[in-house]
Tab-separated table of C-alpha atoms in Angstrom:
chain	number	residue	atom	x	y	z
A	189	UNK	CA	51.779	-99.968	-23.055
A	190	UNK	CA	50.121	-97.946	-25.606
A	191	UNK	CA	51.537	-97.759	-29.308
A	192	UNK	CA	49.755	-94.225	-31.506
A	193	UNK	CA	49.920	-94.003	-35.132
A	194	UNK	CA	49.276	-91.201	-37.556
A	195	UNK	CA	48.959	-90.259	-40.469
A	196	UNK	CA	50.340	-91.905	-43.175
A	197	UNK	CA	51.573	-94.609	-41.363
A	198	UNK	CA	48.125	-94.754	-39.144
A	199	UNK	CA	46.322	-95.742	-42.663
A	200	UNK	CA	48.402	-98.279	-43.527
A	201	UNK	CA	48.577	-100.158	-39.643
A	202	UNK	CA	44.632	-99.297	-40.269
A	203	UNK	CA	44.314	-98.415	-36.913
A	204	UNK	CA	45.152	-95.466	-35.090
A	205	UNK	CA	46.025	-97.336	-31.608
A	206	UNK	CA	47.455	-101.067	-30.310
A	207	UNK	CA	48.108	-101.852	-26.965
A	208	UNK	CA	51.002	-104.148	-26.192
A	209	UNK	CA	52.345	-105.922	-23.083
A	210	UNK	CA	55.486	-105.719	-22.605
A	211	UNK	CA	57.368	-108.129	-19.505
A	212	UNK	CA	60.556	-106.227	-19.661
A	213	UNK	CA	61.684	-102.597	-20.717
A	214	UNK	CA	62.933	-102.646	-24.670
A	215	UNK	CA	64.284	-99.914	-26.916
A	216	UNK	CA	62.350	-98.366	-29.955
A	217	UNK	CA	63.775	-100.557	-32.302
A	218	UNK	CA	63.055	-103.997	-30.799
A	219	UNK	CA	59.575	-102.708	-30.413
A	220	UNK	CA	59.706	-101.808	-34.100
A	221	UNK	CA	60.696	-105.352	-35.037
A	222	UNK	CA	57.727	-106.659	-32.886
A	223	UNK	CA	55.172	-104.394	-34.847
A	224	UNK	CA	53.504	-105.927	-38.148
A	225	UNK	CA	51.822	-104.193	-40.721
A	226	UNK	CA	48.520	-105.707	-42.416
A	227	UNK	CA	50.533	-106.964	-45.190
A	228	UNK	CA	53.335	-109.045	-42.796
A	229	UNK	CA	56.030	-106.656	-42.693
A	230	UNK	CA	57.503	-105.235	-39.163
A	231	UNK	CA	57.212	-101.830	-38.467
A	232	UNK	CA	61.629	-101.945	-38.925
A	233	UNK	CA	61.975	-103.991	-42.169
A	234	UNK	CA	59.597	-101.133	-43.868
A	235	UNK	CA	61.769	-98.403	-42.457
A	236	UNK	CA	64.431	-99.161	-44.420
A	237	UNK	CA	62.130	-97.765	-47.300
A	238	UNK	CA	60.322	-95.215	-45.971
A	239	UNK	CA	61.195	-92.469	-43.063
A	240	UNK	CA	59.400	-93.313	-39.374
A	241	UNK	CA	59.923	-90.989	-36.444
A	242	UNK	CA	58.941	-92.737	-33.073
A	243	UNK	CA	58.145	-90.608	-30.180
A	244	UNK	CA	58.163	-91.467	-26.122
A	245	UNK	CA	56.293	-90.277	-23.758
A	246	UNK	CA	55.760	-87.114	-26.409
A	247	UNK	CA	59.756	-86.592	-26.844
A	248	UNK	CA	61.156	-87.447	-30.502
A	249	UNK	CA	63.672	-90.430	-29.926
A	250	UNK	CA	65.566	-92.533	-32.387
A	251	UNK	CA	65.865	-96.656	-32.305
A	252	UNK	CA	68.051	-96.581	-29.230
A	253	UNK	CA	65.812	-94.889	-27.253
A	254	UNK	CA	64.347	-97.051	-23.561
A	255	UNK	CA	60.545	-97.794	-23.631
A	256	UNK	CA	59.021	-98.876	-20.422
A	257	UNK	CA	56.070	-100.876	-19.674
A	258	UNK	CA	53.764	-98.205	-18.960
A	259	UNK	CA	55.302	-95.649	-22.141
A	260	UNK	CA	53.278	-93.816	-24.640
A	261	UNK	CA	55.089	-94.716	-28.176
A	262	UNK	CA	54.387	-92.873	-30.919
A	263	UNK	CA	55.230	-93.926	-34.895
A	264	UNK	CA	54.744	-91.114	-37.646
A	265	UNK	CA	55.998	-90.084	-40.802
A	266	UNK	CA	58.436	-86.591	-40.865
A	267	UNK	CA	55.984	-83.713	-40.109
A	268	UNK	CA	54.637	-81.680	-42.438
A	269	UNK	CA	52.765	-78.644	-40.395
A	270	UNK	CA	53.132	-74.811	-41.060
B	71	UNK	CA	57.678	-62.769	-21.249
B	72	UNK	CA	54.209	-62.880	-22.623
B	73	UNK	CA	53.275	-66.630	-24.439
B	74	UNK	CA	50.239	-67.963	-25.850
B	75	UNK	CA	50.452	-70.860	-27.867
B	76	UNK	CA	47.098	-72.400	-29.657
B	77	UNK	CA	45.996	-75.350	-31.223
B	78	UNK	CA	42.572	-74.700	-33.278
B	79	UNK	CA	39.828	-75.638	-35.619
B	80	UNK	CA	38.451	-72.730	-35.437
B	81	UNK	CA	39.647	-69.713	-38.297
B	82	UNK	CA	41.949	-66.647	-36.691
B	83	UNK	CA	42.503	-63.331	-37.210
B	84	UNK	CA	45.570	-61.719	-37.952
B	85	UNK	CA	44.541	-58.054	-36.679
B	86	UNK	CA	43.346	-59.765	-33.212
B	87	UNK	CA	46.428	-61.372	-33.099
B	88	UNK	CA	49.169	-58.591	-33.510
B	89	UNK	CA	46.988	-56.434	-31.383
B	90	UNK	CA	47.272	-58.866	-28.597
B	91	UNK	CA	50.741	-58.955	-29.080
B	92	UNK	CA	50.893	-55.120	-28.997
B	93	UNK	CA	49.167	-54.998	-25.434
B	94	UNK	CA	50.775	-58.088	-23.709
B	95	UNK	CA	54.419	-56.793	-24.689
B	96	UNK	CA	54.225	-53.427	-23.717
B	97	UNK	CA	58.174	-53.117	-23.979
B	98	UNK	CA	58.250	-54.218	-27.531
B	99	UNK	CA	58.740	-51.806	-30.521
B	100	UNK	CA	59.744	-54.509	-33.277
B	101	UNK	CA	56.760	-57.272	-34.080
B	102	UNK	CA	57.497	-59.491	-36.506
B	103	UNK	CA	55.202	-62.092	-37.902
B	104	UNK	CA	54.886	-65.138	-40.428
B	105	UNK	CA	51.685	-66.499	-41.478
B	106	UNK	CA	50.952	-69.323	-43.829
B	107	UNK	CA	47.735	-70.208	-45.312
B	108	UNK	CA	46.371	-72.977	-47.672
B	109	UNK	CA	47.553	-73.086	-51.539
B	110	UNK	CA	45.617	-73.502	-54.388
B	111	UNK	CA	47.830	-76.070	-55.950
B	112	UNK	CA	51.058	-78.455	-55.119
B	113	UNK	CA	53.578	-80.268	-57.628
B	114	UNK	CA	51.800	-78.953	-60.398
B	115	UNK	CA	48.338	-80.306	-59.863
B	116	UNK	CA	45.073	-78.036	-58.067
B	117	UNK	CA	44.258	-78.728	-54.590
B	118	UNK	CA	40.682	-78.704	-53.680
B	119	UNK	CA	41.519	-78.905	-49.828
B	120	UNK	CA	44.003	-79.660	-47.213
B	121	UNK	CA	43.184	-81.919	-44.049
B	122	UNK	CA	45.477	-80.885	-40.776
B	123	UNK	CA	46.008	-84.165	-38.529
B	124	UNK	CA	48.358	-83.810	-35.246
B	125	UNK	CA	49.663	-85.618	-31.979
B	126	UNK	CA	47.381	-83.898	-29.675
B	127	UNK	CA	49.822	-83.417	-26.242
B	128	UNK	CA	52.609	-84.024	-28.093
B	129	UNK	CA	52.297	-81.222	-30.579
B	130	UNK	CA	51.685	-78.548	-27.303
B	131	UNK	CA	54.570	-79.698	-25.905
B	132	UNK	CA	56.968	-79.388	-28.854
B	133	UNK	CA	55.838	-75.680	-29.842
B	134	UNK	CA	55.941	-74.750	-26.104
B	135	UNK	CA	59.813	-76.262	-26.253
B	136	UNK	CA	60.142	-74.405	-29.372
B	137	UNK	CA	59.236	-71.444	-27.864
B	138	UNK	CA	61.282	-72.096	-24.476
B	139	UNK	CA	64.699	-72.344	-27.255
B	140	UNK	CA	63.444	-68.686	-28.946
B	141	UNK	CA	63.287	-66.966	-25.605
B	142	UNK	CA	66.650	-68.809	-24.382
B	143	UNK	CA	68.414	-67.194	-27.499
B	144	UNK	CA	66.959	-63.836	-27.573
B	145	UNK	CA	65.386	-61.038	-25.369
B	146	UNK	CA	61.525	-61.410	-26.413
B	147	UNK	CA	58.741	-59.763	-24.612
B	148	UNK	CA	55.838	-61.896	-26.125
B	149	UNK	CA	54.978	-64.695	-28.780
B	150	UNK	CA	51.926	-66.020	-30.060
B	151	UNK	CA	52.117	-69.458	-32.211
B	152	UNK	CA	48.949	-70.083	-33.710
B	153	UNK	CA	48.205	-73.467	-35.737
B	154	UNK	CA	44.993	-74.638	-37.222
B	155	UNK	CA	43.955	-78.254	-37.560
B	156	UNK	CA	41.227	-80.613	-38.969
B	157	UNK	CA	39.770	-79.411	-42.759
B	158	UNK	CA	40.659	-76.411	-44.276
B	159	UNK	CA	39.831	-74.709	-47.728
B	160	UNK	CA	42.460	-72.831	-50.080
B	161	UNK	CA	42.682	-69.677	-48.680
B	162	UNK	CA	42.426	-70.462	-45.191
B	163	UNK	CA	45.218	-69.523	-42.628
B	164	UNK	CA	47.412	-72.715	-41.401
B	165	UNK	CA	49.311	-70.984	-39.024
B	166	UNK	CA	50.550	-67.863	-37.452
B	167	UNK	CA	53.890	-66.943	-35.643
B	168	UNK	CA	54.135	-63.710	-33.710
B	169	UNK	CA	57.269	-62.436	-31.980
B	170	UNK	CA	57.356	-59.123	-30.135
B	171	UNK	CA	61.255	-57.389	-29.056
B	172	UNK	CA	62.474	-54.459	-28.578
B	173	UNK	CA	64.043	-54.322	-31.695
B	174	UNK	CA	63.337	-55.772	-35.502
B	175	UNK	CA	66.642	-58.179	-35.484
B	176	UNK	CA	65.528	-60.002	-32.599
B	177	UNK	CA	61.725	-60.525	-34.161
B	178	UNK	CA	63.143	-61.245	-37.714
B	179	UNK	CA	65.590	-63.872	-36.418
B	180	UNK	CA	63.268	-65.291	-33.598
B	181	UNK	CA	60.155	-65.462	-36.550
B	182	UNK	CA	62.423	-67.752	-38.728
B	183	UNK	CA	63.712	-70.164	-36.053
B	184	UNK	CA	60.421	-70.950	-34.923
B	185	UNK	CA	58.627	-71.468	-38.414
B	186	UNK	CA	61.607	-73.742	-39.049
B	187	UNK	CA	61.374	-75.716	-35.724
B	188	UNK	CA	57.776	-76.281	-36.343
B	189	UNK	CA	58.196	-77.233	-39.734
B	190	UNK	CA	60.530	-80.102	-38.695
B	191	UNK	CA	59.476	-80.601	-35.296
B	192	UNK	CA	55.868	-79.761	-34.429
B	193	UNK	CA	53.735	-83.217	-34.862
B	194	UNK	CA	51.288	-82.363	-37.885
B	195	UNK	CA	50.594	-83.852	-40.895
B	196	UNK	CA	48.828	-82.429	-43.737
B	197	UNK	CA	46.912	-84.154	-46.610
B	198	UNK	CA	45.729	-82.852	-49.745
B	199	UNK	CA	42.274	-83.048	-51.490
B	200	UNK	CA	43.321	-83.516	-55.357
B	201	UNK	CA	41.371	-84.524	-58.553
B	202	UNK	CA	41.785	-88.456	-58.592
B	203	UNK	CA	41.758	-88.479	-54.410
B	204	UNK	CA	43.917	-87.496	-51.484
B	205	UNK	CA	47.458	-87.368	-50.778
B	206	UNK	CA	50.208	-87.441	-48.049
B	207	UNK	CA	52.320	-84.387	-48.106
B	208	UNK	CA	56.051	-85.396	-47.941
B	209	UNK	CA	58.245	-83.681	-45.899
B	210	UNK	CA	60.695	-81.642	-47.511
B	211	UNK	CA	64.443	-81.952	-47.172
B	212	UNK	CA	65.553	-78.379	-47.454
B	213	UNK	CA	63.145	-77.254	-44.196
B	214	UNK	CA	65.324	-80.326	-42.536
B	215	UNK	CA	68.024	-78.282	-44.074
B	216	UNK	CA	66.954	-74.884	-42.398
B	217	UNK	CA	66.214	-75.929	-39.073
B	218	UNK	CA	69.346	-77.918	-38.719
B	219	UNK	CA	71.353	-74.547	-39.452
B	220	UNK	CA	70.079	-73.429	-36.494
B	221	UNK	CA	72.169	-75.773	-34.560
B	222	UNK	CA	75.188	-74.798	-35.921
């Protein structure tokens, strides 16, 4: 499955895109414990200091939310358009 | 009910726009519109610039939902949502919301919701070109605040 950054968060991870294979369907917030950052620290343990949306399959979700094998997950900071 | 929702580099015009509007909602005598363009400065310091990223897919899909909820709440005969990405100058238009109804309460109220629903919902992020470098601009709680009340 396919894991999309932006912004923000997309300069930190210093890439924009990961793929990663997942054997069984998880949730949004087991995937964000699997997820490390260049300098060691999941994707969850720095959401505790800064806000991260997650999107699936294009829908905004929270950390409960399913994600198959074959989703598109998305991890961004709040929007800022208009 | 007449919809046309773009995501552009390119620069719009507002007179195009409206007169769109005009002819597709033929029904309509109350167009209401919000437009937002680039500032010269932010939190006290000048802005030389302001870089528009977004989810592309994603971000069609939430202002098409966005404008599904607008027509679900009132009677609208057209809306145009127009949003700009990639680099833009101070000055330059952002974005453009359109709403055409028969009458101005409709359009007023209609206008509002959506800017506020894109605000919190529609998947771009701007950055800002400042004197030492670039920054991030944070999201601000009281549009969180505004859209919410739409819930109530």
């Amino acid at each position: 499955m396919k894991v999309l950054f932006f912004a923000a968060l997309r300069e930190t991870m210093g890439q924009s895109e990961i793929e990663i294979v997942l054997e069984a369907p998880t949730t949004v917030g087991a995937l964000k414990a699997m997820i490390k950052m260049p300098n060691g620290e999941t994707l969850n343990a720095a959401s505790r200091n800064q806000s991260i949306m997650a999107a699936v399959d294009q829908e905004m979700v929270d950390d409960l939310a399913t994600v198959s094998v074959a989703s598109e997950v998305a991890f961004f900071p709040p929007v800022t358009g208009g | 009910m007449y919809r046309s929702i773009l995501i552009q580099a390119e620069d719009f015009s507002l007179d195009s726009a409206l007169a769109e509007l005009k002819t597709q909602s033929g029904l309509a005598g109350g167009l209401c519109f919000f437009t937002g363009a680039v500032r010269n400065s932010n939190l006290d310091e000048a802005v030389g610039g302001l870089y528009l990223e977004h989810y592309p897919g994603m971000t069609e899909r939430q202002l098409d939902q966005i404008v599904d909820e607008a027509a679900r709440r009132w009677q609208l005969h057209g809306v145009i949502v127009i949003h700009r990405i990639g680099q833009l100058m101070p000055g330059d238009n952002i974005v453009l919301v359109a709403v055409a109804a028969s009458h101005r309460g409709e359009a007023f109220e209609a206008c509002e919701m959506m800017m506020d629903y894109l605000k919190t919902n529609a998947t771009f992020w701007k950055k800002e070109s400042i004197s030492d470098g670039h920054r991030w601009v944070e999201a601000r709680s009281s549009d969180q605040t505004k859209a919410t009340a739409w819930d109530a």
